[in-house]
């Protein structure tokens, strides 16, 4: 097993490198980079933006326009009429005075040391931003994953045991609804109904806790926390429980129809012992071992729009704003961390298979 772990760890390097190369190449051809963003800010608030870059009053836009060549052509949209020296200063500030391959090599060299630099527009280290936003996303991802498993596994087992019954039919209707309605649409519906949209205002719409949270007692803090996360978690659970429920049901149905179950029943074993003593371990292998991957999926992808809708200042909202503002250090820093974490969690999922069922030995597979 140790050799398999070493091989998987070594494969993380080329996989991570390939993902970073592809995303870096896509960003280079995408319009509206950070230089364009700053030029747009200068054109809108000329004196403040120029002084923020140059650090002195000598960067005044009126003087820059007087020196500009109005007939010149710039590769940046909206740069016409601005001082070419100012454009070069902006490029130097964001590192665009170097060729793309040099910037990429320097970025990877820093990322190996987990040095992700500073945000272009927040004046803070990327690591500090990620650490600050992480509790919100972890809270949503962890609670959502746990609740989905607590609902889906018993429901999937009940559907498998009572396949074709009224319970199976009626719960299948709820599963179809869960499949059909995306989480963000259900989140909007919850806002309209219960967060002051058009009907009731029973739940807050912003933040993970109330402004006076630190003044509350610990029981009140816990209640306030769950009061704030109730609707976001409900939106994520509704959109996520359907797939796991059907996976659980199908896994149990497949095992129930196998010969060893028929043999166990013919020996006179109680149905409960057959189900939980023999079927459960084999049927739940893929479900339980998939927990790390499910958590990562909810943490880094499923909660994006839900965080935006409920104004939760987490990693999803941070990534969305970084993409809109072309804040490349935040974009690539979070991409690197999340991809690395996802690859490691995939390995953890494989190891979970072996822990649950020691008969599974990945070293015997041909790679």
CSV table of C-alpha atoms in Angstrom, one decimal:
chain,number,residue,atom,x,y,z
A,1,UNK,CA,0.0,0.0,0.0
A,2,UNK,CA,2.9,2.3,0.7
A,3,UNK,CA,4.1,2.1,-2.9
A,4,UNK,CA,0.7,3.0,-4.2
A,5,UNK,CA,0.6,6.1,-1.9
A,6,UNK,CA,4.0,7.2,-3.1
A,7,UNK,CA,2.9,6.8,-6.7
A,8,UNK,CA,-0.2,8.8,-6.2
A,9,UNK,CA,1.7,11.5,-4.4
A,10,UNK,CA,4.2,11.7,-7.3
A,11,UNK,CA,1.3,12.0,-9.8
A,12,UNK,CA,0.0,15.0,-8.0
A,13,UNK,CA,2.9,17.1,-9.3
A,14,UNK,CA,2.3,16.7,-13.0
A,15,UNK,CA,-1.5,16.9,-12.5
A,16,UNK,CA,-1.3,20.1,-10.6
A,17,UNK,CA,1.2,21.5,-13.1
A,18,UNK,CA,-1.1,20.7,-16.0
A,19,UNK,CA,-4.1,22.3,-14.3
A,20,UNK,CA,-2.1,25.5,-13.6
A,21,UNK,CA,-0.8,25.7,-17.2
A,22,UNK,CA,-4.2,25.3,-18.7
A,23,UNK,CA,-5.8,28.0,-16.5
A,24,UNK,CA,-2.9,30.4,-16.9
A,25,UNK,CA,-3.1,30.1,-20.7
A,26,UNK,CA,-6.8,30.7,-20.7
A,27,UNK,CA,-6.4,33.8,-18.5
A,28,UNK,CA,-3.8,35.3,-20.8
A,29,UNK,CA,-6.2,35.4,-23.7
A,30,UNK,CA,-9.2,36.5,-21.7
A,31,UNK,CA,-10.1,40.2,-22.1
A,32,UNK,CA,-10.1,42.7,-19.2
A,33,UNK,CA,-7.0,41.9,-17.3
A,34,UNK,CA,-5.9,43.8,-14.1
A,35,UNK,CA,-4.1,46.4,-16.2
A,36,UNK,CA,-7.4,47.1,-18.1
A,37,UNK,CA,-9.2,47.1,-14.7
A,38,UNK,CA,-6.9,49.8,-13.3
A,39,UNK,CA,-7.1,51.9,-16.5
A,40,UNK,CA,-10.9,51.8,-16.2
A,41,UNK,CA,-10.6,53.0,-12.6
A,42,UNK,CA,-8.2,55.8,-13.6
A,43,UNK,CA,-10.6,56.9,-16.3
A,44,UNK,CA,-13.4,57.0,-13.7
A,45,UNK,CA,-11.6,58.5,-10.7
A,46,UNK,CA,-8.5,60.1,-12.3
A,47,UNK,CA,-6.6,61.8,-9.5
A,48,UNK,CA,-7.1,59.3,-6.8
A,49,UNK,CA,-6.3,56.2,-9.0
A,50,UNK,CA,-3.2,57.8,-10.5
A,51,UNK,CA,-1.9,59.0,-7.2
A,52,UNK,CA,-2.5,55.5,-5.8
A,53,UNK,CA,-0.2,54.0,-8.4
A,54,UNK,CA,2.5,56.6,-8.7
A,55,UNK,CA,2.4,57.6,-5.0
A,56,UNK,CA,2.8,61.3,-5.8
A,57,UNK,CA,0.7,64.1,-7.1
A,58,UNK,CA,2.8,64.1,-10.2
A,59,UNK,CA,0.6,61.4,-11.6
A,60,UNK,CA,-2.3,63.9,-12.1
A,61,UNK,CA,-4.4,62.7,-15.0
A,62,UNK,CA,-4.7,66.2,-16.6
A,63,UNK,CA,-0.9,66.3,-17.1
A,64,UNK,CA,-0.9,62.7,-18.3
A,65,UNK,CA,-3.4,63.5,-20.9
A,66,UNK,CA,-1.4,66.5,-22.0
A,67,UNK,CA,1.6,64.3,-22.7
A,68,UNK,CA,-0.3,61.5,-24.4
A,69,UNK,CA,-0.3,60.9,-28.0
A,70,UNK,CA,-3.9,60.9,-28.9
A,71,UNK,CA,-3.3,59.1,-32.2
A,72,UNK,CA,-1.3,56.3,-30.7
A,73,UNK,CA,-2.5,52.7,-30.5
A,74,UNK,CA,-2.5,50.8,-27.2
A,75,UNK,CA,-3.1,47.1,-26.6
A,76,UNK,CA,-5.3,48.0,-23.6
A,77,UNK,CA,-8.8,49.0,-24.1
A,78,UNK,CA,-9.6,52.5,-22.8
A,79,UNK,CA,-5.9,53.5,-22.6
A,80,UNK,CA,-6.1,56.1,-25.3
A,81,UNK,CA,-5.2,59.5,-24.0
A,82,UNK,CA,-3.2,58.2,-21.0
A,83,UNK,CA,0.5,58.8,-20.5
A,84,UNK,CA,2.4,55.8,-21.9
A,85,UNK,CA,4.7,56.0,-18.9
A,86,UNK,CA,1.7,55.6,-16.7
A,87,UNK,CA,0.7,52.5,-18.6
A,88,UNK,CA,4.2,51.1,-18.1
A,89,UNK,CA,4.0,51.8,-14.4
A,90,UNK,CA,0.8,49.9,-14.1
A,91,UNK,CA,2.3,47.0,-16.0
A,92,UNK,CA,5.3,46.9,-13.7
A,93,UNK,CA,3.0,47.1,-10.7
A,94,UNK,CA,1.1,44.0,-11.7
A,95,UNK,CA,4.1,42.2,-13.2
A,96,UNK,CA,3.0,42.5,-16.8
A,97,UNK,CA,6.2,44.0,-17.8
A,98,UNK,CA,7.6,40.5,-18.0
A,99,UNK,CA,6.8,37.8,-20.7
A,100,UNK,CA,4.0,35.3,-19.8
A,101,UNK,CA,6.4,32.3,-19.5
A,102,UNK,CA,8.6,34.3,-17.0
A,103,UNK,CA,5.6,35.3,-14.9
A,104,UNK,CA,4.3,31.7,-14.9
A,105,UNK,CA,7.7,30.3,-13.9
A,106,UNK,CA,8.0,32.8,-11.1
A,107,UNK,CA,4.5,32.1,-9.9
A,108,UNK,CA,5.1,28.3,-9.7
A,109,UNK,CA,8.4,28.9,-7.9
A,110,UNK,CA,6.6,31.0,-5.3
A,111,UNK,CA,3.7,28.6,-5.0
A,112,UNK,CA,5.9,25.7,-4.2
A,113,UNK,CA,6.9,27.7,-1.1
A,114,UNK,CA,3.2,28.5,-0.6
A,115,UNK,CA,3.9,32.2,-1.2
A,116,UNK,CA,0.9,33.4,-3.1
A,117,UNK,CA,1.7,37.1,-3.0
A,118,UNK,CA,-0.7,40.0,-2.4
A,119,UNK,CA,-4.1,40.7,-3.8
A,120,UNK,CA,-4.1,43.3,-6.5
A,121,UNK,CA,-7.0,45.3,-5.3
A,122,UNK,CA,-7.4,44.3,-1.6
A,123,UNK,CA,-3.9,45.2,-0.3
A,124,UNK,CA,-3.7,42.0,1.7
A,125,UNK,CA,-1.9,38.7,1.4
A,126,UNK,CA,-3.7,36.0,-0.4
A,127,UNK,CA,-3.0,33.5,2.4
A,128,UNK,CA,-4.6,35.9,4.9
A,129,UNK,CA,-7.7,36.3,2.7
A,130,UNK,CA,-8.1,32.5,2.4
A,131,UNK,CA,-7.7,31.9,6.1
A,132,UNK,CA,-10.2,34.7,6.9
A,133,UNK,CA,-12.8,33.3,4.5
A,134,UNK,CA,-12.3,29.6,5.2
A,135,UNK,CA,-14.5,29.3,8.3
A,136,UNK,CA,-17.6,30.3,6.3
A,137,UNK,CA,-17.1,27.8,3.5
A,138,UNK,CA,-16.0,25.0,5.9
A,139,UNK,CA,-19.1,25.6,8.0
A,140,UNK,CA,-21.3,25.3,5.0
A,141,UNK,CA,-19.5,22.3,3.5
A,142,UNK,CA,-19.1,20.3,6.7
A,143,UNK,CA,-22.7,20.7,7.9
A,144,UNK,CA,-24.2,20.2,4.5
A,145,UNK,CA,-22.2,17.0,3.9
A,146,UNK,CA,-23.0,15.6,7.3
A,147,UNK,CA,-26.7,16.3,6.9
A,148,UNK,CA,-26.8,14.9,3.4
A,149,UNK,CA,-25.3,11.7,4.6
A,150,UNK,CA,-27.5,11.5,7.6
A,151,UNK,CA,-30.6,11.8,5.4
A,152,UNK,CA,-29.5,10.0,2.2
A,153,UNK,CA,-28.1,6.8,3.7
A,154,UNK,CA,-31.2,5.8,5.9
A,155,UNK,CA,-33.5,7.0,3.1
A,156,UNK,CA,-31.6,5.0,0.4
A,157,UNK,CA,-31.6,1.9,2.6
A,158,UNK,CA,-35.4,2.2,3.2
A,159,UNK,CA,-36.0,2.7,-0.5
A,160,UNK,CA,-34.0,-0.4,-1.4
A,161,UNK,CA,-35.7,-2.6,1.2
A,162,UNK,CA,-39.1,-1.4,0.2
A,163,UNK,CA,-38.4,-1.2,-3.5
A,164,UNK,CA,-41.7,-0.5,-5.4
A,165,UNK,CA,-43.7,0.4,-2.3
A,166,UNK,CA,-45.5,3.7,-1.6
A,167,UNK,CA,-42.6,4.9,0.4
A,168,UNK,CA,-40.3,4.3,-2.5
A,169,UNK,CA,-42.7,6.1,-5.0
A,170,UNK,CA,-43.3,9.2,-2.8
A,171,UNK,CA,-39.7,9.7,-1.9
A,172,UNK,CA,-38.7,9.3,-5.5
A,173,UNK,CA,-40.9,12.3,-6.2
A,174,UNK,CA,-38.9,14.4,-3.7
A,175,UNK,CA,-35.7,13.1,-5.3
A,176,UNK,CA,-36.9,14.2,-8.7
A,177,UNK,CA,-37.5,17.7,-7.3
A,178,UNK,CA,-34.1,17.7,-5.8
A,179,UNK,CA,-32.5,16.7,-9.1
A,180,UNK,CA,-34.6,19.3,-11.1
A,181,UNK,CA,-34.1,22.4,-8.9
A,182,UNK,CA,-30.5,23.7,-8.7
A,183,UNK,CA,-29.3,24.8,-5.3
A,184,UNK,CA,-29.1,28.5,-6.2
A,185,UNK,CA,-32.7,28.6,-7.5
A,186,UNK,CA,-33.9,27.0,-4.3
A,187,UNK,CA,-31.8,29.5,-2.3
A,188,UNK,CA,-33.6,32.3,-4.1
A,189,UNK,CA,-36.9,30.8,-3.3
A,190,UNK,CA,-35.9,30.5,0.4
A,191,UNK,CA,-34.9,34.2,0.4
A,192,UNK,CA,-38.2,35.2,-1.2
A,193,UNK,CA,-40.2,33.1,1.3
A,194,UNK,CA,-38.4,33.4,4.6
A,195,UNK,CA,-35.6,36.0,4.5
A,196,UNK,CA,-37.6,39.2,3.8
A,197,UNK,CA,-38.0,38.8,0.1
A,198,UNK,CA,-41.8,39.0,-0.3
A,199,UNK,CA,-43.4,37.1,2.6
A,200,UNK,CA,-41.8,36.4,5.9
A,201,UNK,CA,-38.5,37.7,7.5
A,202,UNK,CA,-37.8,34.8,9.8
A,203,UNK,CA,-34.1,34.4,8.9
A,204,UNK,CA,-31.3,36.8,8.4
A,205,UNK,CA,-29.9,37.4,4.9
A,206,UNK,CA,-26.4,38.4,5.5
A,207,UNK,CA,-23.4,37.1,7.4
A,208,UNK,CA,-22.6,34.0,9.5
A,209,UNK,CA,-23.4,35.6,12.8
A,210,UNK,CA,-25.1,38.8,14.1
A,211,UNK,CA,-23.1,42.0,14.7
A,212,UNK,CA,-23.5,41.6,18.5
A,213,UNK,CA,-22.4,38.0,18.5
A,214,UNK,CA,-19.5,38.5,20.8
A,215,UNK,CA,-21.8,40.1,23.4
A,216,UNK,CA,-24.0,37.0,23.5
A,217,UNK,CA,-23.7,34.0,25.9
A,218,UNK,CA,-22.5,30.7,24.4
A,219,UNK,CA,-25.9,29.2,24.1
A,220,UNK,CA,-27.1,32.3,22.4
A,221,UNK,CA,-24.1,32.3,20.1
A,222,UNK,CA,-24.8,28.7,19.0
A,223,UNK,CA,-28.4,29.5,18.4
A,224,UNK,CA,-27.5,32.7,16.4
A,225,UNK,CA,-25.0,30.7,14.3
A,226,UNK,CA,-27.5,28.1,13.3
A,227,UNK,CA,-30.1,30.7,12.7
A,228,UNK,CA,-27.8,32.3,10.1
A,229,UNK,CA,-26.7,29.1,8.4
A,230,UNK,CA,-30.1,27.4,8.3
A,231,UNK,CA,-31.3,28.6,4.9
A,232,UNK,CA,-28.0,28.3,3.1
A,233,UNK,CA,-27.5,24.7,4.4
A,234,UNK,CA,-31.1,23.8,3.5
A,235,UNK,CA,-30.5,25.0,-0.1
A,236,UNK,CA,-27.4,23.0,-0.4
A,237,UNK,CA,-28.9,19.9,1.2
A,238,UNK,CA,-31.9,19.9,-1.1
A,239,UNK,CA,-29.7,20.0,-4.2
A,240,UNK,CA,-27.3,17.4,-2.9
A,241,UNK,CA,-29.2,14.6,-1.2
A,242,UNK,CA,-30.9,13.2,-4.3
A,243,UNK,CA,-27.8,11.7,-5.9
A,244,UNK,CA,-26.4,10.1,-2.8
A,245,UNK,CA,-29.9,8.7,-1.9
A,246,UNK,CA,-30.1,6.9,-5.3
A,247,UNK,CA,-26.5,5.8,-5.1
A,248,UNK,CA,-27.2,4.2,-1.7
A,249,UNK,CA,-30.4,2.6,-2.9
A,250,UNK,CA,-28.8,1.1,-6.1
A,251,UNK,CA,-25.8,-0.2,-4.1
A,252,UNK,CA,-28.1,-2.0,-1.6
A,253,UNK,CA,-30.3,-3.4,-4.4
A,254,UNK,CA,-27.3,-4.8,-6.2
A,255,UNK,CA,-26.0,-6.5,-3.0
A,256,UNK,CA,-29.4,-7.7,-1.9
A,257,UNK,CA,-29.8,-9.7,-5.1
A,258,UNK,CA,-26.5,-11.5,-4.7
A,259,UNK,CA,-26.1,-15.2,-3.9
A,260,UNK,CA,-24.5,-14.7,-0.4
A,261,UNK,CA,-27.6,-12.8,0.7
A,262,UNK,CA,-29.9,-15.6,-0.5
A,263,UNK,CA,-27.6,-18.1,1.4
A,264,UNK,CA,-27.7,-16.1,4.6
A,265,UNK,CA,-31.5,-15.9,4.5
A,266,UNK,CA,-31.8,-19.7,3.8
A,267,UNK,CA,-29.8,-20.3,6.9
A,268,UNK,CA,-32.6,-18.7,8.9
A,269,UNK,CA,-30.8,-15.5,9.8
A,270,UNK,CA,-33.0,-12.5,10.8
A,271,UNK,CA,-33.6,-10.0,8.1
A,272,UNK,CA,-32.1,-7.2,10.1
A,273,UNK,CA,-28.9,-9.2,10.6
A,274,UNK,CA,-28.7,-10.1,7.0
A,275,UNK,CA,-29.2,-6.4,6.0
A,276,UNK,CA,-26.8,-4.8,8.5
A,277,UNK,CA,-24.4,-7.7,9.2
A,278,UNK,CA,-23.7,-8.7,5.6
A,279,UNK,CA,-25.2,-6.3,3.0
A,280,UNK,CA,-24.4,-3.0,4.7
A,281,UNK,CA,-20.6,-3.3,4.7
A,282,UNK,CA,-20.4,-4.2,1.0
A,283,UNK,CA,-23.1,-1.8,-0.1
A,284,UNK,CA,-21.8,1.2,1.8
A,285,UNK,CA,-18.3,0.9,0.6
A,286,UNK,CA,-18.6,3.4,-2.3
A,287,UNK,CA,-20.9,5.7,-0.3
A,288,UNK,CA,-18.8,6.1,2.8
A,289,UNK,CA,-15.4,6.1,1.0
A,290,UNK,CA,-16.8,8.9,-1.2
A,291,UNK,CA,-17.2,11.2,1.8
A,292,UNK,CA,-13.9,13.2,1.4
A,293,UNK,CA,-14.7,13.9,-2.3
A,294,UNK,CA,-18.3,14.9,-1.5
A,295,UNK,CA,-17.1,17.3,1.1
A,296,UNK,CA,-14.5,18.9,-1.2
A,297,UNK,CA,-17.2,19.2,-4.0
A,298,UNK,CA,-19.6,21.0,-1.7
A,299,UNK,CA,-16.9,23.1,-0.1
A,300,UNK,CA,-15.3,24.5,-3.3
A,301,UNK,CA,-18.0,24.3,-5.9
A,302,UNK,CA,-21.5,23.8,-4.6
A,303,UNK,CA,-21.6,26.7,-2.2
A,304,UNK,CA,-20.4,29.4,-4.7
A,305,UNK,CA,-23.8,30.8,-5.8
A,306,UNK,CA,-25.3,30.1,-2.4
A,307,UNK,CA,-22.7,32.2,-0.7
A,308,UNK,CA,-23.3,35.1,-3.1
A,309,UNK,CA,-27.1,34.9,-2.7
A,310,UNK,CA,-27.0,34.9,1.1
A,311,UNK,CA,-24.1,37.4,1.2
A,312,UNK,CA,-21.8,35.0,3.1
A,313,UNK,CA,-18.3,36.2,2.9
A,314,UNK,CA,-16.6,32.8,2.2
A,315,UNK,CA,-14.3,31.3,-0.4
A,316,UNK,CA,-17.0,31.2,-3.0
A,317,UNK,CA,-17.7,34.9,-2.9
A,318,UNK,CA,-13.9,35.6,-2.7
A,319,UNK,CA,-13.3,33.6,-5.9
A,320,UNK,CA,-16.2,35.2,-7.6
A,321,UNK,CA,-15.0,38.7,-6.9
A,322,UNK,CA,-11.5,37.8,-7.8
A,323,UNK,CA,-12.6,36.6,-11.2
A,324,UNK,CA,-14.7,39.7,-11.8
A,325,UNK,CA,-11.9,42.0,-10.8
A,326,UNK,CA,-9.2,39.9,-12.5
A,327,UNK,CA,-7.4,39.6,-9.2
A,328,UNK,CA,-4.9,37.1,-10.5
A,329,UNK,CA,-3.0,36.4,-7.2
A,330,UNK,CA,-6.3,35.5,-5.5
A,331,UNK,CA,-7.5,33.5,-8.5
A,332,UNK,CA,-4.4,31.4,-9.0
A,333,UNK,CA,-3.6,31.1,-5.3
A,334,UNK,CA,-6.9,29.7,-4.4
A,335,UNK,CA,-6.9,27.5,-7.5
A,336,UNK,CA,-3.5,26.0,-6.5
A,337,UNK,CA,-4.6,25.4,-2.9
A,338,UNK,CA,-8.0,23.9,-3.8
A,339,UNK,CA,-6.6,21.7,-6.6
A,340,UNK,CA,-3.9,20.4,-4.3
A,341,UNK,CA,-6.4,19.8,-1.5
A,342,UNK,CA,-8.7,18.0,-4.0
A,343,UNK,CA,-6.0,15.7,-5.3
A,344,UNK,CA,-5.0,14.8,-1.7
A,345,UNK,CA,-8.6,14.2,-0.7
A,346,UNK,CA,-9.0,11.8,-3.7
A,347,UNK,CA,-6.1,9.8,-2.3
A,348,UNK,CA,-7.7,9.9,1.1
A,349,UNK,CA,-10.9,8.5,-0.6
A,350,UNK,CA,-8.9,5.6,-2.1
A,351,UNK,CA,-7.4,4.9,1.3
A,352,UNK,CA,-10.8,4.9,2.9
A,353,UNK,CA,-11.8,2.1,0.5
A,354,UNK,CA,-8.9,0.0,1.9
A,355,UNK,CA,-9.7,0.9,5.5
A,356,UNK,CA,-13.4,-0.1,5.1
A,357,UNK,CA,-12.6,-3.2,3.1
A,358,UNK,CA,-9.0,-4.5,3.6
A,359,UNK,CA,-9.6,-6.9,0.7
A,360,UNK,CA,-9.2,-4.0,-1.7
A,361,UNK,CA,-5.5,-3.7,-2.5
A,362,UNK,CA,-4.5,-1.0,-5.0
A,363,UNK,CA,-1.0,-2.3,-5.3
A,364,UNK,CA,-2.2,-5.3,-7.2
A,365,UNK,CA,-3.7,-3.2,-9.9
A,366,UNK,CA,-1.6,-2.6,-13.0
A,367,UNK,CA,-0.8,1.1,-13.3
